[in-house]
């Protein structure tokens, strides 16, 4: 059975070979909450020591864990504000305010920026000097990483392409294992921005990625660079084999649903739908790409 991963409408598609992406964000957050509370006794003290108990940031983050489980947006906002009153370095609180309180994209960007700054303060300069390459594996870095992804996506939506790309590239520098699936959306951004050489370097860096995003991105890059020739056609056939559900979606022979799927598998229709949602503009804007694809996959009618 193909592994199914959660696909967020606000986050990049998750690749099949990241470490902890085979369970939903809700389950991941539950696990994160459990890890954060591991070894603590009531009142916040650890079983491993007799320290003074939770820090203000710990208490604020606990409120955010609670907010994640509450469906009511007003209650989420209230808990986020309470968290910031306890500790202004709680990055996830700003993220919640951006998602549930901000009325404009500009307001969201400002809240995400505050979230990133809060995460930086919480981690301290030493973390950014000594733990590069291991972010996300460290539980305390995750609020910062979530905020940075959200900020990058908001900048892209606002039309600030170079800013968004720089954020995404730096996220991969901090966490090359890419548990957040940043590489998939970065690939789309690079190709939409015309940065083919950077796209090829990114593809090579994760060449063992078995997702549809990687197979179809390679085919499109070969077409952009070399046209309708042997290299492009070979990689396109490999992409079609990787996920045969994608071509009818890109060509409009099969209608896209109104919303992307919540979960995607490897090689399944939901993975194809998720890729099409993220990359339809890219294929439509690449001169001749859909005609090339149509020749490779003749209409059954």
Coordinates of C-alpha atoms in Angstrom, one line a residue:
X1 CA 0.0 0.0 0.0
X2 CA 1.3 3.4 -0.9
X3 CA 2.2 5.7 1.9
X4 CA -0.2 8.6 2.3
X5 CA 0.9 11.9 3.6
X6 CA -1.0 15.0 4.6
X7 CA -1.1 17.8 2.0
X8 CA -1.8 21.2 3.4
X9 CA -3.3 23.9 1.3
X10 CA -0.9 26.5 2.8
X11 CA 2.2 24.4 2.8
X12 CA 4.4 22.8 0.1
X13 CA 3.7 19.3 -1.0
X14 CA 5.4 16.7 1.1
X15 CA 7.9 14.4 -0.6
X16 CA 7.8 10.7 0.0
X17 CA 11.2 10.4 1.6
X18 CA 11.0 12.9 4.4
X19 CA 11.3 11.5 7.9
X20 CA 8.1 12.3 9.7
X21 CA 5.6 13.1 7.0
X22 CA 3.7 9.8 6.9
X23 CA 1.3 11.0 9.5
X24 CA -1.0 14.1 9.4
X25 CA 0.0 17.5 10.8
X26 CA -2.6 17.0 13.6
X27 CA -0.9 13.7 14.6
X28 CA 2.5 15.4 14.3
X29 CA 1.4 18.2 16.6
X30 CA 0.1 15.7 19.0
X31 CA 3.4 13.9 18.9
X32 CA 5.3 17.2 19.3
X33 CA 3.2 18.0 22.3
X34 CA 3.9 14.6 23.8
X35 CA 7.6 15.0 23.2
X36 CA 7.6 18.5 24.7
X37 CA 5.9 17.1 27.8
X38 CA 8.0 14.0 28.1
X39 CA 9.5 13.5 31.5
X40 CA 7.5 16.3 33.1
X41 CA 5.5 15.9 36.3
X42 CA 2.5 18.0 37.2
X43 CA 3.5 21.6 37.7
X44 CA 6.1 21.5 34.9
X45 CA 9.1 20.0 36.7
X46 CA 11.1 17.3 34.9
X47 CA 11.4 13.7 36.2
X48 CA 15.1 14.1 35.2
X49 CA 15.8 17.0 37.5
X50 CA 14.3 19.1 40.2
X51 CA 14.4 22.4 38.3
X52 CA 12.1 25.3 38.7
X53 CA 9.5 24.1 36.2
X54 CA 8.4 25.4 32.8
X55 CA 9.7 28.6 31.3
X56 CA 7.3 31.3 30.1
X57 CA 7.9 30.0 26.5
X58 CA 7.0 26.5 27.6
X59 CA 3.7 27.8 29.1
X60 CA 2.9 29.9 26.0
X61 CA 3.6 26.9 23.7
X62 CA 1.3 24.7 25.8
X63 CA -1.5 27.2 25.1
X64 CA -0.7 26.9 21.4
X65 CA -0.9 23.1 21.6
X66 CA -4.4 23.6 23.0
X67 CA -5.3 26.1 20.3
X68 CA -4.3 23.7 17.6
X69 CA -7.0 21.3 18.9
X70 CA -9.8 23.8 19.1
X71 CA -11.9 24.3 15.9
X72 CA -13.3 27.7 16.9
X73 CA -11.2 30.5 15.3
X74 CA -12.1 33.1 18.0
X75 CA -10.8 30.7 20.7
X76 CA -7.6 30.1 18.7
X77 CA -7.1 33.9 18.5
X78 CA -7.7 34.3 22.2
X79 CA -5.3 31.6 23.2
X80 CA -2.7 33.0 20.8
X81 CA -3.0 36.4 22.5
X82 CA -2.7 34.8 25.9
X83 CA 0.4 33.0 24.8
X84 CA 2.0 36.2 23.6
X85 CA 1.1 37.9 26.9
X86 CA 3.0 35.1 28.7
X87 CA 6.0 35.1 26.3
X88 CA 6.4 37.4 23.2
X89 CA 8.9 34.9 21.8
X90 CA 6.2 32.3 21.0
X91 CA 6.4 32.1 17.2
X92 CA 3.4 29.8 16.7
X93 CA 1.2 32.3 18.4
X94 CA 2.0 34.9 15.7
X95 CA 1.4 32.3 13.0
X96 CA -2.1 31.6 14.4
X97 CA -2.9 35.3 14.4
X98 CA -1.7 35.5 10.8
X99 CA -3.9 32.6 9.8
X100 CA -7.0 33.4 11.8
X101 CA -7.0 37.2 12.5
X102 CA -5.2 39.0 9.7
X103 CA -7.6 40.5 7.2
X104 CA -5.2 41.2 4.4
X105 CA -2.2 39.5 2.9
X106 CA 0.0 42.4 4.0
X107 CA -1.2 41.9 7.6
X108 CA -0.5 38.2 7.3
X109 CA 3.1 38.9 6.1
X110 CA 3.6 41.2 9.1
X111 CA 2.4 38.6 11.6
X112 CA 4.6 35.9 9.9
X113 CA 7.6 38.3 10.1
X114 CA 7.0 38.8 13.8
X115 CA 6.7 35.0 14.1
X116 CA 10.1 34.5 12.5
X117 CA 11.7 37.2 14.7
X118 CA 10.2 35.6 17.8
X119 CA 11.5 32.2 16.7
X120 CA 15.0 33.7 16.2
X121 CA 14.9 35.2 19.7
X122 CA 13.7 32.0 21.3
X123 CA 16.5 29.9 19.7
X124 CA 19.3 32.4 20.1
X125 CA 22.3 33.1 17.9
X126 CA 24.2 30.0 19.1
X127 CA 21.6 27.6 17.6
X128 CA 22.0 29.3 14.2
X129 CA 25.8 28.9 14.4
X130 CA 26.0 25.3 15.8
X131 CA 22.9 23.5 14.6
X132 CA 22.7 24.3 10.9
X133 CA 21.9 21.2 9.0
X134 CA 19.9 19.7 12.0
X135 CA 17.0 22.0 12.2
X136 CA 13.6 20.3 12.6
X137 CA 15.3 17.4 14.3
X138 CA 15.5 19.7 17.3
X139 CA 12.0 20.1 18.7
X140 CA 12.6 23.7 19.7
X141 CA 13.4 24.8 16.1
X142 CA 10.0 23.8 14.8
X143 CA 8.0 26.9 15.6
X144 CA 10.6 29.0 13.8
X145 CA 10.6 26.6 10.8
X146 CA 6.8 26.7 10.5
X147 CA 6.9 30.5 10.6
X148 CA 9.6 30.7 8.0
X149 CA 7.7 28.5 5.5
X150 CA 4.5 30.5 6.1
X151 CA 6.4 33.8 5.5
X152 CA 8.0 32.5 2.3
X153 CA 4.6 31.4 0.9
X154 CA 3.0 34.7 1.8
X155 CA 5.8 36.6 0.1
X156 CA 5.3 34.5 -3.1
X157 CA 1.6 35.1 -3.0
X158 CA 2.3 38.8 -2.7
X159 CA 4.5 38.8 -5.8
X160 CA 7.8 39.1 -4.0
X161 CA 9.3 36.1 -5.8
X162 CA 13.0 36.6 -5.0
X163 CA 12.2 37.1 -1.3
X164 CA 10.2 33.8 -1.2
X165 CA 12.8 31.9 -3.0
X166 CA 15.6 33.1 -0.7
X167 CA 13.6 32.0 2.4
X168 CA 13.0 28.6 0.9
X169 CA 16.6 28.1 0.0
X170 CA 17.7 29.1 3.5
X171 CA 15.2 26.6 5.0
X172 CA 16.9 23.8 3.1
X173 CA 20.3 25.1 4.3
X174 CA 19.1 24.9 7.9
X175 CA 17.3 21.5 7.3
X176 CA 18.7 19.7 4.3
X177 CA 16.6 16.6 5.3
X178 CA 13.6 18.8 4.3
X179 CA 11.0 17.3 6.6
X180 CA 8.6 20.1 5.6
X181 CA 8.7 19.3 1.9
X182 CA 10.1 22.8 1.0
X183 CA 12.0 21.5 -2.1
X184 CA 8.8 20.7 -4.0
X185 CA 7.4 24.2 -3.8
X186 CA 10.9 25.8 -4.3
X187 CA 11.2 23.8 -7.5
X188 CA 7.9 25.2 -8.8
X189 CA 9.0 28.8 -7.8
X190 CA 12.4 28.5 -9.4
X191 CA 10.9 27.3 -12.7
X192 CA 8.1 29.9 -12.7
X193 CA 10.8 32.6 -12.1
X194 CA 12.9 31.2 -14.9
X195 CA 15.8 30.0 -12.8
X196 CA 16.4 26.8 -14.7
X197 CA 20.0 26.3 -13.5
X198 CA 19.0 26.6 -9.9
X199 CA 16.2 24.2 -10.5
X200 CA 18.6 21.6 -11.9
X201 CA 20.9 22.0 -9.0
X202 CA 18.0 21.5 -6.6
X203 CA 16.8 18.4 -8.5
X204 CA 20.3 16.9 -8.4
X205 CA 20.5 17.6 -4.6
X206 CA 17.4 15.4 -4.1
X207 CA 17.8 13.1 -7.1
X208 CA 16.5 10.1 -5.1
X209 CA 13.2 11.7 -4.4
X210 CA 10.6 9.3 -5.9
X211 CA 7.7 11.7 -6.0
X212 CA 5.7 12.9 -9.0
X213 CA 6.9 16.4 -8.3
X214 CA 10.5 15.3 -9.0
X215 CA 9.8 13.1 -12.0
X216 CA 7.6 15.7 -13.7
X217 CA 9.9 18.6 -12.9
X218 CA 12.8 16.8 -14.5
X219 CA 10.7 16.2 -17.7
X220 CA 9.7 19.8 -17.9
X221 CA 13.2 21.1 -17.3
X222 CA 14.5 18.9 -20.1
X223 CA 11.8 20.2 -22.4
X224 CA 12.5 23.8 -21.5
X225 CA 16.2 23.4 -22.1
X226 CA 16.3 21.0 -25.0
X227 CA 12.9 21.0 -26.6
X228 CA 11.0 18.0 -27.9
X229 CA 13.9 15.6 -28.2
X230 CA 15.2 12.3 -26.9
X231 CA 16.1 13.6 -23.4
X232 CA 12.8 15.3 -22.8
X233 CA 10.8 12.5 -24.2
X234 CA 12.5 9.8 -22.2
X235 CA 12.1 11.7 -18.9
X236 CA 8.5 12.4 -19.8
X237 CA 7.7 8.7 -20.3
X238 CA 9.4 8.1 -16.9
X239 CA 7.2 10.8 -15.3
X240 CA 4.1 9.3 -16.9
X241 CA 5.1 5.9 -15.5
X242 CA 5.8 7.4 -12.1
X243 CA 2.2 8.9 -12.0
X244 CA -0.1 8.2 -14.9
X245 CA -2.9 10.2 -13.4
X246 CA -1.2 13.5 -14.0
X247 CA -1.3 14.0 -17.7
X248 CA -5.2 14.0 -18.0
X249 CA -5.3 16.6 -15.3
X250 CA -2.7 18.9 -16.8
X251 CA -4.4 18.6 -20.2
X252 CA -7.8 19.3 -18.9
X253 CA -9.2 15.9 -19.9
X254 CA -10.0 15.2 -16.3
X255 CA -11.4 18.0 -14.2
X256 CA -9.6 19.1 -11.1
X257 CA -11.7 19.0 -7.9
X258 CA -12.5 22.3 -6.2
X259 CA -9.9 21.7 -3.5
X260 CA -6.6 19.9 -3.3
X261 CA -6.7 16.6 -1.4
X262 CA -6.0 16.4 2.4
X263 CA -3.8 13.3 1.9
X264 CA -1.6 12.1 -1.0
X265 CA 0.0 8.8 -1.7
X266 CA 3.0 7.9 -3.9
X267 CA 1.8 7.4 -7.5
X268 CA -1.9 7.8 -6.8
X269 CA -4.5 10.2 -8.2
X270 CA -4.4 12.4 -5.1
X271 CA -0.7 13.0 -5.6
X272 CA -1.4 13.9 -9.2
X273 CA -4.2 16.4 -8.1
X274 CA -1.9 18.0 -5.6
X275 CA 0.9 18.4 -8.2
X276 CA -1.6 19.8 -10.7
X277 CA -2.9 22.4 -8.2
X278 CA 0.6 23.6 -7.5
X279 CA 2.0 23.5 -11.0
X280 CA -0.8 24.1 -13.5
X281 CA 0.3 27.7 -14.1
X282 CA 3.9 26.5 -14.7
X283 CA 2.8 24.1 -17.4
X284 CA 0.4 26.6 -19.0
X285 CA 3.1 29.3 -19.0
X286 CA 5.8 27.1 -20.5
X287 CA 5.5 27.6 -24.3
X288 CA 4.6 24.4 -26.0
X289 CA 4.7 22.2 -22.9
X290 CA 1.1 21.1 -23.0
X291 CA 1.2 20.5 -26.8
X292 CA 4.3 18.3 -26.2
X293 CA 2.5 16.4 -23.4
X294 CA -0.6 16.0 -25.5
X295 CA 1.5 14.3 -28.3
X296 CA 3.0 11.9 -25.7
X297 CA -0.4 11.0 -24.3
X298 CA -2.9 10.9 -27.2
X299 CA -6.6 11.4 -26.3
X300 CA -8.5 8.1 -25.9
X301 CA -11.4 9.6 -27.8

